[in-house]
XYZ file of C-alpha atoms in Angstrom:
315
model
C -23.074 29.021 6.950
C -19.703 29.743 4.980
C -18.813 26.197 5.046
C -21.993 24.643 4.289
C -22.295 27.086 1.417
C -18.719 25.490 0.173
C -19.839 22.355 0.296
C -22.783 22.938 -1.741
C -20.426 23.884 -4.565
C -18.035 21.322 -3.847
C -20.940 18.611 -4.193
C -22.056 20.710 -7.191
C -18.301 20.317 -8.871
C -18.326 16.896 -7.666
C -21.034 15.802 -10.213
C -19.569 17.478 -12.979
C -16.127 15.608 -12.051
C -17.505 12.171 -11.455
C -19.908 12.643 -15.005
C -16.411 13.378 -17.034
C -14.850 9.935 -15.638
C -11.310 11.108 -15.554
C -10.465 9.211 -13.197
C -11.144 6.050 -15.142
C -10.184 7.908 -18.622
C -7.119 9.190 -17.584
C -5.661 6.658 -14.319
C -1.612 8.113 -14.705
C -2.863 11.576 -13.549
C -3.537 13.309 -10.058
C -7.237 13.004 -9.260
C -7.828 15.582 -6.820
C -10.607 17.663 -7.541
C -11.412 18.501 -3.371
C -7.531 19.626 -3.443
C -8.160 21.719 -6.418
C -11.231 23.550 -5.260
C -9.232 24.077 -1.476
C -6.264 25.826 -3.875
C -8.407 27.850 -4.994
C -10.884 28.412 -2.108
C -7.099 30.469 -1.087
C -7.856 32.407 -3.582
C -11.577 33.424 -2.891
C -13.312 32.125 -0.474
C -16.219 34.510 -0.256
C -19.710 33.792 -1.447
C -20.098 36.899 -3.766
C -17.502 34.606 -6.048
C -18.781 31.480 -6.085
C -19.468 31.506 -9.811
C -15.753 32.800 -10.504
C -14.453 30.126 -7.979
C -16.051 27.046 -9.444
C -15.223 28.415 -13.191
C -11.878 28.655 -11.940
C -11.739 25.065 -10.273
C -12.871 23.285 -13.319
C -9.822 25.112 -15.508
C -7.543 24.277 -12.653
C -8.522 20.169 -12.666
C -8.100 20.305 -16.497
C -4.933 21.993 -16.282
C -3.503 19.313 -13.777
C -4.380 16.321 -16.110
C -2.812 18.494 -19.290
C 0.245 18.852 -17.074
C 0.334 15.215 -16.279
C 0.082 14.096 -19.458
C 2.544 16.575 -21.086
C 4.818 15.030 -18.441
C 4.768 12.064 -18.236
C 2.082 9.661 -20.495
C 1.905 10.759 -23.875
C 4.642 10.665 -26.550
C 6.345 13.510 -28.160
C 4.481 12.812 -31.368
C 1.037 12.954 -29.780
C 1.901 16.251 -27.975
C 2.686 18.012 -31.158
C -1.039 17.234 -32.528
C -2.242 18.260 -29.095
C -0.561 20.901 -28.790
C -1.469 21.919 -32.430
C -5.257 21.359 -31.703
C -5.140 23.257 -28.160
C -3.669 26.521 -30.638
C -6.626 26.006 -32.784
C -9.009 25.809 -30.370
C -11.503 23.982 -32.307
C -13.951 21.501 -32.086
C -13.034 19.689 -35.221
C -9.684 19.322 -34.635
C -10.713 16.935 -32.432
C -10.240 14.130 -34.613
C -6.363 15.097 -35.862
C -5.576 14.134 -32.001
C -5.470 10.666 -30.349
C -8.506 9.263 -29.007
C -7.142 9.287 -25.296
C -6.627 12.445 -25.233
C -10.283 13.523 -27.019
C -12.490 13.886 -24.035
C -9.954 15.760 -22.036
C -9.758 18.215 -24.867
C -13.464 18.398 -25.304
C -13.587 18.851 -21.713
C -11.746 21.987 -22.117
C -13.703 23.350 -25.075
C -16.796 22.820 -22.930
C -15.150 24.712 -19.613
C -14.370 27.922 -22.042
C -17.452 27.727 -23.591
C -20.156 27.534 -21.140
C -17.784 30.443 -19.725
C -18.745 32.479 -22.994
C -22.753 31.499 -22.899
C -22.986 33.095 -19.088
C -20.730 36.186 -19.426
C -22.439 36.777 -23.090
C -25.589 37.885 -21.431
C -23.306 40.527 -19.303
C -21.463 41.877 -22.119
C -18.471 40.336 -20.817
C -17.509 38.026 -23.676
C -14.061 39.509 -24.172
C -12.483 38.086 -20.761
C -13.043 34.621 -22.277
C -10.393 35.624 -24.973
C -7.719 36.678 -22.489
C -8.265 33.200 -20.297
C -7.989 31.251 -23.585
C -4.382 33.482 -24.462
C -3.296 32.545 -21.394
C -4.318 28.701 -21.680
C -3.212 28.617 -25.279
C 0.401 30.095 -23.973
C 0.632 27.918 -20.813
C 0.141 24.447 -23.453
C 2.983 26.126 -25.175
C 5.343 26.288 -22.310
C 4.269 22.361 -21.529
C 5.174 21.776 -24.940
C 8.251 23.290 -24.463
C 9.521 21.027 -22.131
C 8.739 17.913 -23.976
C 10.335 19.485 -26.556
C 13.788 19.679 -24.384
C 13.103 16.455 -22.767
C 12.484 15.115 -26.544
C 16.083 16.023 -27.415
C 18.538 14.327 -25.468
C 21.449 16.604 -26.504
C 20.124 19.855 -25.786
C 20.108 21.129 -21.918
C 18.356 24.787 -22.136
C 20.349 27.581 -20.786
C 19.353 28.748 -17.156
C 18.193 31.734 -18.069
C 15.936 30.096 -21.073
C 14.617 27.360 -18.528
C 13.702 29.815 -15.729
C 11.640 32.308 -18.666
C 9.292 28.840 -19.717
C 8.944 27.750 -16.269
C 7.419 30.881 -14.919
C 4.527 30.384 -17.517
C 4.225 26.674 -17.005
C 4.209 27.100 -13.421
C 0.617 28.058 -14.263
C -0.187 30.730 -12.273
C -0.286 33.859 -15.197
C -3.021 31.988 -17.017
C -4.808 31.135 -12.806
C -4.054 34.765 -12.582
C -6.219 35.863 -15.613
C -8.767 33.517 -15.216
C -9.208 34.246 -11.696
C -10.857 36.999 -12.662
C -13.098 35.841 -15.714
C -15.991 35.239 -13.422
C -15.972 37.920 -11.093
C -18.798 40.141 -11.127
C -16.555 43.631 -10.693
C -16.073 46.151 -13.612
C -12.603 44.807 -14.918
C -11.289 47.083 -17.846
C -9.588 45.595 -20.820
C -6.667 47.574 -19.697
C -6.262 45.652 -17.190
C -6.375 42.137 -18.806
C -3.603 43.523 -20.989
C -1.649 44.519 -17.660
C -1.685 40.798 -16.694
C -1.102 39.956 -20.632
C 1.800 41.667 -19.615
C 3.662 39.665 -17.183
C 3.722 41.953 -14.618
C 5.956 42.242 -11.940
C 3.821 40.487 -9.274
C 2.549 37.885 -11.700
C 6.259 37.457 -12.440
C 6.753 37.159 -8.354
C 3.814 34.996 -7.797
C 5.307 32.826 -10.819
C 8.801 32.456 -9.292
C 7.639 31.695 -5.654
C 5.061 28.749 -7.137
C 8.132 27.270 -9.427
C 10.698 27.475 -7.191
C 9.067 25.919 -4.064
C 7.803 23.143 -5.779
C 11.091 22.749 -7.256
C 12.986 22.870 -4.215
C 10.615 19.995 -2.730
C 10.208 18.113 -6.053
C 13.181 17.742 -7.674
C 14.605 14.876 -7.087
C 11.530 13.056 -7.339
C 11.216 14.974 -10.944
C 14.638 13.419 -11.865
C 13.883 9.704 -11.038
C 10.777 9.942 -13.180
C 12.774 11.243 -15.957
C 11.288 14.430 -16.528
C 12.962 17.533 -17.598
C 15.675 18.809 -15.672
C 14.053 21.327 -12.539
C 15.144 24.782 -11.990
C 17.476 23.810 -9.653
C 18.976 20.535 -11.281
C 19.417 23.497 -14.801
C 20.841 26.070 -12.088
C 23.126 23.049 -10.395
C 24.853 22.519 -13.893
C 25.709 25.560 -15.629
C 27.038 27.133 -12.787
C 28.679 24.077 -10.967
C 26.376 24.881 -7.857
C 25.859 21.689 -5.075
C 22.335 21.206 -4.636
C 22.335 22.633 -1.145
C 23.877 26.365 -2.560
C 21.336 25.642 -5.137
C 18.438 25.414 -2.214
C 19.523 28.591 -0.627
C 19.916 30.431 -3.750
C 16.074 29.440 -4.955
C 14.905 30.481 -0.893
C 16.642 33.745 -1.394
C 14.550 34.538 -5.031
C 11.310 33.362 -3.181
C 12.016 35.905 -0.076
C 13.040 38.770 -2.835
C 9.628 37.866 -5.185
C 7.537 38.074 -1.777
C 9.433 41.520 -1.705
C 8.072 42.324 -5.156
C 4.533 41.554 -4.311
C 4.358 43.310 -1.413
C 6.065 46.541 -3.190
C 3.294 45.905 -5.772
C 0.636 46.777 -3.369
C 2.200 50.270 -2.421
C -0.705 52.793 -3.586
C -1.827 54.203 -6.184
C -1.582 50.647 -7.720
C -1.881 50.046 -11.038
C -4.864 48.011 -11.672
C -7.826 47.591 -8.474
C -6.636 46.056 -5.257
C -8.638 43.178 -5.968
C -6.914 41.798 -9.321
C -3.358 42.281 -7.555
C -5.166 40.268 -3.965
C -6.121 37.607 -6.618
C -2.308 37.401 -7.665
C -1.812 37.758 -3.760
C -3.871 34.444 -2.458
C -1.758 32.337 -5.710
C 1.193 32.843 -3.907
C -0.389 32.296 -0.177
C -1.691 28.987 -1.243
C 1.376 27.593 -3.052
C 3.559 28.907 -0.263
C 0.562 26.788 2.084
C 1.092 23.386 0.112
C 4.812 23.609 -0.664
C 6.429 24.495 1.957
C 7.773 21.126 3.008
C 6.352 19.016 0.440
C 4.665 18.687 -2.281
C 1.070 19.094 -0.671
C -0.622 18.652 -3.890
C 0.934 15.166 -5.068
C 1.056 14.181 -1.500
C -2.356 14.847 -0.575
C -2.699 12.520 2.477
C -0.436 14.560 4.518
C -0.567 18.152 6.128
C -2.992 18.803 2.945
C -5.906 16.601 4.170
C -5.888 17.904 7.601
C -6.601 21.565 6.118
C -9.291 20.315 3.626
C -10.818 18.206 6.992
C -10.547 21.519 8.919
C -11.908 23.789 6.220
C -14.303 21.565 4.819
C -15.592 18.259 7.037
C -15.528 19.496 10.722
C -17.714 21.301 12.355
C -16.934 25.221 12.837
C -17.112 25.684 16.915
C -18.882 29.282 17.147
């Protein structure tokens, strides 16, 4: 019943996918909306949050074609009018950006507000504010590294790189907006505690960054983008890239430390914001552990997706 109720929304999100035409609109980036919703199936997978989950999914997609375009389609001087219009956050800046990159923009005015028209009616508009802060701060940290990759002559310190990459890694605005359409009371307090950078969100951060760097990198480097943790970590302190390896494995085994010391009781904030922080770092540390299960979808990837979502659950 579980799966069949999954694959009712995944048909659902399926429409709204195939009506945007991304896939035609916008052919350099990752279509892979049935990975997307299985990322974030990790971090809910029970009915009571299907309305947060597919809220969630549609943010997620968006955010992958953002990332691939900050990385590696559009030119600096498009990127600083996107980025300019994403800090707005405005329907008629619109036209100040270039027409390619109009509908994904719109796409993401749409997501946030059709989030504000249902959680209106439930006095819940404020959330929508924090998930925009977050969005508005991770476009920042994309911009960021276009901005290093933009100037040739400047290589950010390590310390510098590793602070921008634990926001673009994503998973402090997922964090946030993981919880946007739950149906739990969920304080303001709270959304300032994650505003925060906590140090679990912090943890969950690291352990996302660094295993995709550790699988990535080299595969970053040929495609010219900016320099990975570990390529930044290799350089200023004369590290080969094996020490480099262990040294990222040993900050992913002391951040799953973190979390777990996160969870001792009395917590700060309800279990279920820090189990939503939890399942981020459960799913990257599912997909990343040898490869790069996103980008690489037809390996171990589609076998889970099959498993979760195709065949038949033997009762």
């Amino acid at each position: 019943m579980l799966q069949k109720f999954h694959q009712r929304e995944l048909s659902e999100l399926t429409r709204w996918w195939k009506d945007l035409d991304f896939a035609n609109k916008y052919p350099y980036a990752r279509d892979r909306l049935v990975e997307c919703y299985f990322w974030i199936l990790g971090v809910y997978f029970e009915p009571k949050y299907s309305r947060a989950r597919k809220m969630l999914t549609k943010v997620l997609k968006v955010t992958s074609i953002l990332d691939d375009t900050f990385d590696a389609y559009a030119t600096y001087d498009e990127l600083v009018t996107f980025t300019d219009a994403i800090q707005r956050w405005d329907a008629n800046a619109i036209d100040s950006i270039p027409p390619f990159m109009r509908p994904v923009y719109q796409a993401l005015l749409d997501i946030y507000s059709e989030m504000e028209q249902v959680l209106f009616k439930e006095g819940k508009l404020d959330r929508v504010y924090y998930a925009k802060y977050e969005m508005k701060k991770l476009v920042r940290a994309y911009f960021k590294e276009a901005q290093w990759l933009n100037d040739a002559n400047y290589i950010p310190k390590y310390e510098e790189h590793m602070e921008n990459l634990l926001v673009s890694a994503a998973y402090m605005m997922g964090s946030t907006t993981s919880l946007i359409g739950m149906e739990e009371f969920i304080s303001k307090e709270t959304f300032e505690w994650l505003m925060n950078e906590p140090l679990i969100v912090r943890a969950s951060s690291l352990i996302s960054r660094a295993m995709d760097d550790i699988v990535g990198h080299e595969v970053e480097q040929e495609r010219g983008h900016v320099a990975s943790i570990i390529e930044c970590y290799m350089k200023e302190y004369g590290a080969s890239k094996q020490e480099a390896y262990v040294k990222f494995q040993k900050e992913v085994t002391n951040a799953w430390k973190d979390i777990n010391k996160e969870f001792f009781r009395p917590t700060e904030v309800p279990m279920f914001v820090l189990e939503r922080v939890l399942n981020f770092a459960r799913v990257i540390d599912t997909l990343y552990k040898e490869e790069d299960g996103y980008t690489n979808a037809k390996g171990k990837l589609k076998n889970m997706i099959n498993s979760i979502l195709t065949e038949s659950v033997k009762i």
